[in-house]
Amino acid sequence: MIDFTKIELKGANISYFEQHPLLDFEIRINSKTGELLNVSNAYYYGLEFKIYDITEKTPYKRLTIEGSLHKYWNKGAHNFNDFGINEIKQVRLSLFKLFNIDFKNCVLRQLEIGVNITPPDTSTRIIRNCLLHKVTELKSIYTKDEGTYKQARNQRHYFKIYDKRKHYVNRGFKIDSDILRIEKKYCKMIELNSKGIITLYDLLDYGLINFKNILLDLWQNVLFYDYTALNHSTKALQYSNTNYWMNLCESNYELFKYHRKKMNVLIRKNPNNLKNKIAVEVRKKIVFLNAETTEINPLYIRLKTGVKNNINNEANRRFCLHTGLNISMQKRNSFLLSHTGIRYYKKSDRKIFEQLKRTYLSQIWLQESEEIQIKELAHNIRNRYYNSKRKHCNQNHSSQYLLFNNLETGLNGHQ
C-alpha cells in the first residue's frame, strides 16, 4: 500500500552515510551558473539519499531519503505488483541491516498510500469516465516516471488514478492483465499528524488497514460516469461531459448537487454497476495486503524472493545474479544484465545507468559513444561475475557444503 515516501532521518550520522560503501554521493551544480548547491545525493535501488549542508535556517547537516519503498522491494525495477504489510516488514529489516535506518527515526514529509487492483473493465475506459473528484476536475498529467494519469489537487493531498500496466508495458515489462491504481498522496502532514502519525514506525503502528475507509471514500467521491448504468439514460450526453459538470458547479452549485445525486441514484439501481465493483475490489485488495504472516528469514533477506502476498508466480521478478537489477526485459534464459537490459535502464532510469557506469566502466571508455559503453558494461559485468564465481570455487573444497550457491551481490559488490 505504501509507495512513494519522503522522510527526514532524525539524528542521522551524516559521516556514516557519506562513507557508506553502497552510496556514492555527488555534489550538485547549478547548470546555469556553475555554482555548487548545498546538497549532494546518492541512489540505491530507486531510493535517493540527500545530504543538505549547513544553512542559516538549519545550523546542522541533515539527511532525507525519498523514493518508492515498493520499487526498493523490487530492487528499483517497478511497483506494479502487490506490496503489503509483509513486504514492508522486509524493507524495514533490509534498510536497518544495510543502513542502520530505524523507522522510529524516519519523520514523514510526503507519503503515497494506494492500491493496485484488477479492474472490472479496461483501465483506459474507466479512467476516461472519471470526471471530477468532489468539485475538482480530474486533469490528465504526464510524468516520465509514472506516464499519464488523472489527478485532482486538494489543499493537503492529491487524488490520483491511472493505468499502471500501460506505463510498464511501454517500458518493456510483460503484464497480462490491466492494473488500475487508486492513490492518495499526502503533501502536508497535518492530517496524518492529527492521527499521531509522525514517523514510518507510527504509520505501521497505526495500521495500514485503517486507510481502507480513506481510500474507499476517495473513490466514492469521484464523479464517475458509469456507462454500464447510464448509456441509455436521457441525460447520458450531459452526464458524460466534464464541461457540463464544471459549468454547473460554477454557475449553480445546488443544481450541480441535484444532478449528481440523481446520477448516483441511477447508477445504484444497476446492481452490476462499475463504481460498486471497483469499490469491492479496492476493499478486498486492502484486506488482502494487510494479512500478516510470521514467515521471515532472519538470516538473509532477499528482497526478490521473500514472503509475498502475490499468489501468482512473478514473471517480472528475474534479477541479474551479479548486479541484482531486474532483467525481466531480457530473454527468458538470461541471468546476467546484458546489452538489452542496459539499454532499457539507459532509456527508463538514467540514474541506474549512470550508477552502472560508475561501478563497471573503466575511465578509458568514458569519452566513447554510449553504444560502446553499453557493450563494455555488459562485458565487464559478465567478467566480474565469472571471476567472482571462480574465486569462490577455488576457496572451497569440492566436497564442502555451500550454504548459499548463488548469493547475489549489489551494484558495488555488497549485499
CSV table of C-alpha atoms in Angstrom, one decimal:
chain,number,residue,atom,x,y,z
A,1,MET,CA,0.0,0.0,0.0
A,2,ILE,CA,2.8,2.4,0.7
A,3,ASP,CA,4.6,3.7,-2.4
A,4,PHE,CA,6.5,7.0,-2.6
A,5,THR,CA,7.8,8.4,0.7
A,6,LYS,CA,9.9,11.3,1.6
A,7,ILE,CA,11.4,11.1,5.1
A,8,GLU,CA,13.9,13.1,7.1
A,9,LEU,CA,16.2,10.9,9.1
A,10,LYS,CA,16.2,12.3,12.7
A,11,GLY,CA,19.6,12.3,14.3
A,12,ALA,CA,21.3,10.9,11.2
A,13,ASN,CA,25.1,10.3,11.5
A,14,ILE,CA,26.0,12.1,8.3
A,15,SER,CA,29.6,10.9,8.1
A,16,TYR,CA,28.3,7.3,8.3
A,17,PHE,CA,26.2,7.8,5.2
A,18,GLU,CA,28.9,9.8,3.4
A,19,GLN,CA,31.4,6.9,3.8
A,20,HIS,CA,28.9,4.1,3.2
A,21,PRO,CA,30.2,1.7,0.6
A,22,LEU,CA,26.7,1.3,-1.0
A,23,LEU,CA,26.3,5.1,-1.5
A,24,ASP,CA,28.2,7.3,-4.0
A,25,PHE,CA,27.3,10.9,-3.2
A,26,GLU,CA,27.7,13.5,-5.9
A,27,ILE,CA,27.8,17.3,-5.4
A,28,ARG,CA,25.0,19.0,-7.3
A,29,ILE,CA,25.8,22.0,-9.5
A,30,ASN,CA,23.6,24.8,-10.9
A,31,SER,CA,23.6,24.1,-14.6
A,32,LYS,CA,23.2,27.8,-15.5
A,33,THR,CA,25.6,29.5,-13.1
A,34,GLY,CA,28.0,26.6,-12.3
A,35,GLU,CA,27.5,27.4,-8.6
A,36,LEU,CA,27.8,24.5,-6.2
A,37,LEU,CA,24.5,23.7,-4.5
A,38,ASN,CA,24.2,22.9,-0.8
A,39,VAL,CA,23.0,19.4,-1.4
A,40,SER,CA,24.7,16.1,-2.5
A,41,ASN,CA,22.8,13.0,-3.5
A,42,ALA,CA,23.3,9.2,-4.0
A,43,TYR,CA,21.0,6.4,-5.2
A,44,TYR,CA,20.3,2.9,-4.1
A,45,TYR,CA,17.6,0.7,-5.7
A,46,GLY,CA,15.4,3.6,-6.5
A,47,LEU,CA,15.9,5.5,-3.2
A,48,GLU,CA,17.5,8.9,-3.3
A,49,PHE,CA,19.6,9.9,-0.3
A,50,LYS,CA,20.2,13.6,0.0
A,51,ILE,CA,22.6,15.4,2.4
A,52,TYR,CA,21.9,19.1,2.9
A,53,ASP,CA,24.8,21.3,4.1
A,54,ILE,CA,24.5,23.8,7.0
A,55,THR,CA,22.5,26.9,6.2
A,56,GLU,CA,21.3,29.9,8.2
A,57,LYS,CA,17.9,28.2,8.7
A,58,THR,CA,19.4,24.8,9.8
A,59,PRO,CA,22.7,25.0,11.6
A,60,TYR,CA,23.4,21.3,11.0
A,61,LYS,CA,23.7,18.8,8.2
A,62,ARG,CA,20.5,16.8,7.5
A,63,LEU,CA,19.6,13.7,5.5
A,64,THR,CA,16.4,13.0,3.6
A,65,ILE,CA,15.5,9.8,1.8
A,66,GLU,CA,12.9,9.8,-0.9
A,67,GLY,CA,11.6,7.3,-3.4
A,68,SER,CA,9.3,4.3,-3.7
A,69,LEU,CA,9.6,1.7,-0.9
A,70,HIS,CA,7.6,-0.6,-3.3
A,71,LYS,CA,10.2,-0.2,-6.0
A,72,TYR,CA,13.0,-0.7,-3.5
A,73,TRP,CA,11.5,-4.1,-2.6
A,74,ASN,CA,11.7,-4.9,-6.4
A,75,LYS,CA,15.3,-3.7,-6.4
A,76,GLY,CA,14.4,-0.4,-8.1
A,77,ALA,CA,12.7,-2.0,-11.1
A,78,HIS,CA,8.9,-1.5,-10.8
A,79,ASN,CA,5.9,-1.1,-8.5
A,80,PHE,CA,3.1,-2.8,-10.3
A,81,ASN,CA,2.8,-6.0,-8.2
A,82,ASP,CA,1.3,-6.3,-4.7
A,83,PHE,CA,3.2,-4.7,-1.8
A,84,GLY,CA,1.6,-5.3,1.5
A,85,ILE,CA,2.5,-5.4,5.2
A,86,ASN,CA,4.7,-8.5,4.9
A,87,GLU,CA,6.8,-6.9,2.1
A,88,ILE,CA,7.0,-3.6,4.1
A,89,LYS,CA,8.5,-5.6,7.0
A,90,GLN,CA,11.2,-7.0,4.7
A,91,VAL,CA,12.0,-3.5,3.5
A,92,ARG,CA,12.2,-2.3,7.1
A,93,LEU,CA,14.6,-5.1,8.0
A,94,SER,CA,16.7,-4.5,4.9
A,95,LEU,CA,17.1,-0.8,5.5
A,96,PHE,CA,18.1,-1.4,9.1
A,97,LYS,CA,20.5,-4.1,8.1
A,98,LEU,CA,22.2,-2.2,5.2
A,99,PHE,CA,22.0,1.4,6.5
A,100,ASN,CA,21.1,1.2,10.2
A,101,ILE,CA,17.9,3.0,9.5
A,102,ASP,CA,15.3,2.8,12.2
A,103,PHE,CA,11.7,3.5,11.2
A,104,LYS,CA,11.3,5.3,14.5
A,105,ASN,CA,13.7,8.0,13.2
A,106,CYS,CA,12.1,8.3,9.8
A,107,VAL,CA,10.0,11.5,10.0
A,108,LEU,CA,7.4,11.7,7.2
A,109,ARG,CA,7.5,14.6,4.8
A,110,GLN,CA,5.5,13.1,2.0
A,111,LEU,CA,3.6,9.9,1.6
A,112,GLU,CA,1.6,8.0,-1.1
A,113,ILE,CA,-0.9,5.4,0.0
A,114,GLY,CA,-2.9,3.4,-2.5
A,115,VAL,CA,-3.7,0.0,-4.1
A,116,ASN,CA,-3.3,-1.7,-7.4
A,117,ILE,CA,-6.4,-3.6,-8.5
A,118,THR,CA,-7.5,-5.7,-11.5
A,119,PRO,CA,-10.4,-3.6,-12.8
A,120,PRO,CA,-13.8,-4.9,-14.0
A,121,ASP,CA,-13.3,-3.2,-17.3
A,122,THR,CA,-10.3,-1.7,-19.1
A,123,SER,CA,-8.4,0.9,-17.1
A,124,THR,CA,-8.4,3.3,-20.0
A,125,ARG,CA,-12.2,3.3,-20.3
A,126,ILE,CA,-12.6,3.6,-16.5
A,127,ILE,CA,-10.2,6.5,-16.2
A,128,ARG,CA,-11.7,8.3,-19.2
A,129,ASN,CA,-15.0,8.4,-17.4
A,130,CYS,CA,-13.6,9.7,-14.1
A,131,LEU,CA,-14.6,13.3,-14.5
A,132,LEU,CA,-14.3,15.1,-11.1
A,133,HIS,CA,-13.2,14.5,-7.6
A,134,LYS,CA,-15.8,16.1,-5.4
A,135,VAL,CA,-15.9,19.5,-7.3
A,136,THR,CA,-12.4,19.5,-8.7
A,137,GLU,CA,-11.8,18.5,-12.3
A,138,LEU,CA,-9.6,15.4,-12.7
A,139,LYS,CA,-6.9,16.5,-15.1
A,140,SER,CA,-4.6,14.4,-17.2
A,141,ILE,CA,-1.0,14.7,-16.1
A,142,TYR,CA,2.2,13.2,-17.7
A,143,THR,CA,5.4,12.5,-15.9
A,144,LYS,CA,8.4,10.5,-17.1
A,145,ASP,CA,8.3,8.1,-14.1
A,146,GLU,CA,4.5,7.3,-14.0
A,147,GLY,CA,3.3,8.0,-17.5
A,148,THR,CA,-0.1,9.6,-17.9
A,149,TYR,CA,-2.6,9.7,-15.0
A,150,LYS,CA,-5.6,11.7,-13.8
A,151,GLN,CA,-5.2,13.8,-10.8
A,152,ALA,CA,-7.1,16.2,-8.6
A,153,ARG,CA,-5.3,18.5,-6.3
A,154,ASN,CA,-6.7,19.4,-2.9
A,155,GLN,CA,-5.3,21.7,-0.2
A,156,ARG,CA,-3.3,19.0,1.6
A,157,HIS,CA,-3.3,16.0,-0.7
A,158,TYR,CA,-3.7,14.7,-4.3
A,159,PHE,CA,-6.1,12.1,-5.6
A,160,LYS,CA,-4.6,10.1,-8.4
A,161,ILE,CA,-6.0,7.3,-10.7
A,162,TYR,CA,-4.0,5.8,-13.5
A,163,ASP,CA,-3.2,2.7,-15.7
A,164,LYS,CA,-0.1,1.2,-14.2
A,165,ARG,CA,0.0,-1.7,-16.7
A,166,LYS,CA,0.2,0.6,-19.7
A,167,HIS,CA,3.1,2.5,-18.4
A,168,TYR,CA,5.2,-0.6,-17.6
A,169,VAL,CA,4.3,-2.4,-20.8
A,170,ASN,CA,5.7,0.6,-22.7
A,171,ARG,CA,8.9,0.2,-20.7
A,172,GLY,CA,9.3,-3.5,-21.8
A,173,PHE,CA,7.7,-5.5,-19.0
A,174,LYS,CA,5.3,-8.4,-19.6
A,175,ILE,CA,2.0,-7.8,-17.8
A,176,ASP,CA,-1.0,-9.9,-18.8
A,177,SER,CA,-3.9,-8.1,-17.2
A,178,ASP,CA,-4.9,-4.5,-16.5
A,179,ILE,CA,-3.7,-2.8,-13.3
A,180,LEU,CA,-5.7,0.2,-12.1
A,181,ARG,CA,-4.0,2.3,-9.4
A,182,ILE,CA,-6.0,4.4,-6.9
A,183,GLU,CA,-3.9,6.6,-4.7
A,184,LYS,CA,-3.8,9.4,-2.1
A,185,LYS,CA,-0.7,11.5,-1.9
A,186,TYR,CA,-0.1,13.4,1.3
A,187,CYS,CA,1.9,16.6,0.6
A,188,LYS,CA,1.3,18.1,4.0
A,189,MET,CA,1.4,16.0,7.2
A,190,ILE,CA,-1.4,17.8,9.1
A,191,GLU,CA,-3.9,15.1,8.5
A,192,LEU,CA,-1.5,12.3,9.4
A,193,ASN,CA,-0.1,14.1,12.4
A,194,SER,CA,-3.6,14.5,13.8
A,195,LYS,CA,-3.8,10.7,13.9
A,196,GLY,CA,-0.5,10.5,15.8
A,197,ILE,CA,1.5,9.5,12.7
A,198,ILE,CA,4.8,11.3,12.7
A,199,THR,CA,7.3,8.6,11.6
A,200,LEU,CA,7.2,5.5,9.4
A,201,TYR,CA,7.1,3.5,12.7
A,202,ASP,CA,3.9,5.4,13.8
A,203,LEU,CA,2.4,4.7,10.4
A,204,LEU,CA,2.8,0.9,10.8
A,205,ASP,CA,1.8,1.1,14.4
A,206,TYR,CA,-1.4,3.0,13.4
A,207,GLY,CA,-2.1,0.2,10.9
A,208,LEU,CA,-2.4,0.4,7.2
A,209,ILE,CA,-5.7,-1.4,7.3
A,210,ASN,CA,-7.1,1.8,8.8
A,211,PHE,CA,-6.6,3.5,5.5
A,212,LYS,CA,-9.3,1.3,3.9
A,213,ASN,CA,-12.1,3.7,4.5
A,214,ILE,CA,-10.0,6.7,3.5
A,215,LEU,CA,-9.3,5.1,0.1
A,216,LEU,CA,-12.9,4.0,-0.3
A,217,ASP,CA,-14.1,7.5,0.4
A,218,LEU,CA,-11.7,8.8,-2.2
A,219,TRP,CA,-13.2,6.6,-4.8
A,220,GLN,CA,-16.8,7.3,-3.7
A,221,ASN,CA,-16.1,11.0,-4.1
A,222,VAL,CA,-15.2,10.5,-7.8
A,223,LEU,CA,-17.9,11.8,-10.1
A,224,PHE,CA,-17.8,8.8,-12.3
A,225,TYR,CA,-19.9,8.4,-15.5
A,226,ASP,CA,-20.8,4.8,-15.2
A,227,TYR,CA,-21.6,3.9,-18.8
A,228,THR,CA,-22.9,0.4,-17.8
A,229,ALA,CA,-25.8,2.1,-16.0
A,230,LEU,CA,-26.2,5.4,-17.8
A,231,ASN,CA,-25.7,4.9,-21.5
A,232,HIS,CA,-29.4,4.6,-22.2
A,233,SER,CA,-30.3,7.5,-19.9
A,234,THR,CA,-31.9,10.6,-21.4
A,235,LYS,CA,-29.1,12.5,-19.5
A,236,ALA,CA,-26.3,10.4,-21.0
A,237,LEU,CA,-24.9,13.2,-23.2
A,238,GLN,CA,-24.8,15.8,-20.4
A,239,TYR,CA,-23.7,13.4,-17.6
A,240,SER,CA,-20.7,12.1,-19.6
A,241,ASN,CA,-19.4,15.6,-20.3
A,242,THR,CA,-16.8,17.1,-17.9
A,243,ASN,CA,-17.6,20.7,-19.1
A,244,TYR,CA,-21.3,20.1,-18.2
A,245,TRP,CA,-20.4,19.4,-14.6
A,246,MET,CA,-17.9,22.1,-14.2
A,247,ASN,CA,-20.2,24.8,-15.7
A,248,LEU,CA,-23.0,23.5,-13.5
A,249,CYS,CA,-20.7,23.6,-10.4
A,250,GLU,CA,-19.6,27.1,-11.1
A,251,SER,CA,-22.9,28.6,-12.1
A,252,ASN,CA,-25.4,26.8,-9.8
A,253,TYR,CA,-24.0,24.6,-7.1
A,254,GLU,CA,-27.4,23.5,-5.8
A,255,LEU,CA,-28.3,22.3,-9.3
A,256,PHE,CA,-25.0,20.6,-9.5
A,257,LYS,CA,-25.7,18.6,-6.3
A,258,TYR,CA,-29.2,17.8,-7.5
A,259,HIS,CA,-27.9,16.2,-10.8
A,260,ARG,CA,-25.0,14.5,-9.0
A,261,LYS,CA,-27.4,12.8,-6.6
A,262,LYS,CA,-29.8,11.9,-9.5
A,263,MET,CA,-26.9,10.3,-11.4
A,264,ASN,CA,-25.7,8.3,-8.4
A,265,VAL,CA,-29.3,7.0,-7.8
A,266,LEU,CA,-29.4,5.8,-11.4
A,267,ILE,CA,-26.0,4.1,-11.0
A,268,ARG,CA,-27.1,2.4,-7.8
A,269,LYS,CA,-30.2,1.0,-9.5
A,270,ASN,CA,-27.9,-1.2,-11.6
A,271,PRO,CA,-26.7,-4.0,-9.3
A,272,ASN,CA,-23.8,-4.6,-11.5
A,273,ASN,CA,-22.6,-1.0,-11.7
A,274,LEU,CA,-18.9,-0.5,-12.2
A,275,LYS,CA,-18.5,2.0,-9.4
A,276,ASN,CA,-19.5,-0.5,-6.8
A,277,LYS,CA,-17.5,-3.3,-8.4
A,278,ILE,CA,-14.4,-1.2,-8.2
A,279,ALA,CA,-15.1,-0.3,-4.6
A,280,VAL,CA,-15.4,-4.1,-3.8
A,281,GLU,CA,-12.0,-4.7,-5.5
A,282,VAL,CA,-10.4,-1.9,-3.5
A,283,ARG,CA,-11.8,-3.2,-0.2
A,284,LYS,CA,-10.7,-6.8,-1.0
A,285,LYS,CA,-7.2,-5.8,-2.0
A,286,ILE,CA,-6.6,-3.7,1.1
A,287,VAL,CA,-7.7,-6.6,3.4
A,288,PHE,CA,-5.5,-9.0,1.4
A,289,LEU,CA,-2.4,-6.7,1.6
A,290,ASN,CA,-2.8,-6.5,5.4
A,291,ALA,CA,-3.0,-10.2,6.0
A,292,GLU,CA,0.2,-10.8,8.1
A,293,THR,CA,2.4,-13.8,8.1
A,294,THR,CA,5.2,-14.6,10.6
A,295,GLU,CA,7.4,-16.3,7.9
A,296,ILE,CA,10.6,-14.2,7.7
A,297,ASN,CA,14.1,-15.4,7.0
A,298,PRO,CA,16.2,-13.7,9.7
A,299,LEU,CA,19.5,-15.0,8.2
A,300,TYR,CA,19.3,-13.5,4.7
A,301,ILE,CA,16.6,-11.2,3.5
A,302,ARG,CA,16.4,-11.4,-0.3
A,303,LEU,CA,14.0,-8.7,-1.5
A,304,LYS,CA,13.2,-10.6,-4.6
A,305,THR,CA,12.1,-13.9,-3.0
A,306,GLY,CA,10.8,-13.0,0.4
A,307,VAL,CA,7.3,-13.6,1.8
A,308,LYS,CA,4.9,-12.2,-0.8
A,309,ASN,CA,1.2,-11.6,-0.8
A,310,ASN,CA,1.1,-12.2,-4.5
A,311,ILE,CA,-0.4,-15.6,-5.1
A,312,ASN,CA,0.8,-15.9,-8.7
A,313,ASN,CA,4.3,-16.7,-9.9
A,314,GLU,CA,6.0,-13.4,-10.6
A,315,ALA,CA,7.2,-13.3,-14.2
A,316,ASN,CA,8.7,-9.9,-13.8
A,317,ARG,CA,10.9,-10.6,-10.9
A,318,ARG,CA,14.0,-12.1,-12.6
A,319,PHE,CA,17.2,-10.5,-11.4
A,320,CYS,CA,20.8,-10.3,-12.6
A,321,LEU,CA,22.9,-12.7,-10.4
A,322,HIS,CA,25.7,-10.1,-10.2
A,323,THR,CA,24.2,-6.6,-10.1
A,324,GLY,CA,20.8,-7.6,-8.5
A,325,LEU,CA,19.0,-5.5,-11.1
A,326,ASN,CA,15.7,-6.6,-12.7
A,327,ILE,CA,16.4,-8.3,-16.1
A,328,SER,CA,12.8,-9.3,-17.0
A,329,MET,CA,13.0,-7.3,-20.2
A,330,GLN,CA,15.7,-9.7,-21.4
A,331,LYS,CA,15.5,-13.2,-22.9
A,332,ARG,CA,14.0,-15.9,-20.5
A,333,ASN,CA,17.2,-17.8,-20.2
A,334,SER,CA,19.4,-14.8,-19.4
A,335,PHE,CA,20.8,-14.5,-15.9
A,336,LEU,CA,23.2,-11.5,-16.2
A,337,LEU,CA,22.5,-7.9,-17.2
A,338,SER,CA,23.0,-7.7,-20.9
A,339,HIS,CA,23.0,-5.1,-23.7
A,340,THR,CA,19.2,-5.3,-23.8
A,341,GLY,CA,18.8,-4.6,-20.1
A,342,ILE,CA,21.4,-1.8,-20.0
A,343,ARG,CA,19.7,-0.1,-22.9
A,344,TYR,CA,16.4,-0.4,-21.1
A,345,TYR,CA,17.9,1.3,-18.0
A,346,LYS,CA,19.5,4.0,-20.2
A,347,LYS,CA,16.1,4.8,-21.5
A,348,SER,CA,13.9,4.3,-18.5
A,349,ASP,CA,16.1,5.0,-15.5
A,350,ARG,CA,19.1,7.2,-16.2
A,351,LYS,CA,20.1,7.2,-12.5
A,352,ILE,CA,20.7,3.4,-12.6
A,353,PHE,CA,22.5,3.7,-15.9
A,354,GLU,CA,24.9,6.3,-14.5
A,355,GLN,CA,25.4,4.2,-11.4
A,356,LEU,CA,26.3,1.2,-13.6
A,357,LYS,CA,28.9,3.3,-15.5
A,358,ARG,CA,30.5,4.5,-12.2
A,359,THR,CA,30.7,0.9,-11.0
A,360,TYR,CA,31.6,-1.1,-14.1
A,361,LEU,CA,33.0,1.2,-16.7
A,362,SER,CA,36.7,1.9,-17.0
A,363,GLN,CA,37.7,5.6,-17.4
A,364,ILE,CA,39.2,4.9,-20.8
A,365,TRP,CA,35.7,4.4,-22.2
A,366,LEU,CA,34.0,7.5,-20.7
A,367,GLN,CA,34.5,9.6,-23.9
A,368,GLU,CA,33.2,6.9,-26.2
A,369,SER,CA,29.7,6.6,-27.6
A,370,GLU,CA,27.0,5.2,-25.3
A,371,GLU,CA,26.7,2.1,-27.6
A,372,ILE,CA,30.3,1.3,-27.0
A,373,GLN,CA,29.9,2.0,-23.3
A,374,ILE,CA,26.9,-0.4,-23.2
A,375,LYS,CA,29.0,-3.1,-24.8
A,376,GLU,CA,31.8,-2.7,-22.3
A,377,LEU,CA,29.4,-2.6,-19.4
A,378,ALA,CA,27.9,-5.9,-20.4
A,379,HIS,CA,31.4,-7.4,-20.9
A,380,ASN,CA,32.7,-6.2,-17.5
A,381,ILE,CA,29.6,-7.4,-15.6
A,382,ARG,CA,30.0,-10.8,-17.2
A,383,ASN,CA,33.7,-10.9,-16.4
A,384,ARG,CA,33.2,-9.9,-12.8
A,385,TYR,CA,30.5,-12.5,-12.3
A,386,TYR,CA,32.6,-15.4,-13.6
A,387,ASN,CA,35.8,-14.1,-11.9
A,388,SER,CA,33.9,-14.0,-8.6
A,389,LYS,CA,32.5,-17.5,-9.2
A,390,ARG,CA,35.9,-18.9,-10.0
A,391,LYS,CA,37.4,-17.3,-6.9
A,392,HIS,CA,34.6,-18.6,-4.7
A,393,CYS,CA,35.0,-22.2,-6.1
A,394,ASN,CA,38.8,-22.1,-5.5
A,395,GLN,CA,38.3,-21.1,-1.9
A,396,ASN,CA,36.0,-24.1,-1.2
A,397,HIS,CA,36.8,-27.8,-1.4
A,398,SER,CA,34.6,-29.5,-3.9
A,399,SER,CA,33.1,-31.7,-1.2
A,400,GLN,CA,32.5,-28.7,1.1
A,401,TYR,CA,28.8,-27.8,1.7
A,402,LEU,CA,28.0,-24.3,0.4
A,403,LEU,CA,25.2,-22.5,2.4
A,404,PHE,CA,24.5,-20.1,-0.5
A,405,ASN,CA,25.3,-21.3,-4.0
A,406,ASN,CA,24.1,-18.2,-5.8
A,407,LEU,CA,24.5,-15.4,-3.3
A,408,GLU,CA,23.5,-12.2,-5.1
A,409,THR,CA,25.5,-9.0,-4.7
A,410,GLY,CA,24.6,-5.4,-5.1
A,411,LEU,CA,26.0,-2.9,-7.6
A,412,ASN,CA,29.1,-2.4,-5.5
A,413,GLY,CA,29.6,-6.0,-4.6
A,414,HIS,CA,27.8,-5.7,-1.2
A,415,GLN,CA,24.7,-7.5,0.0
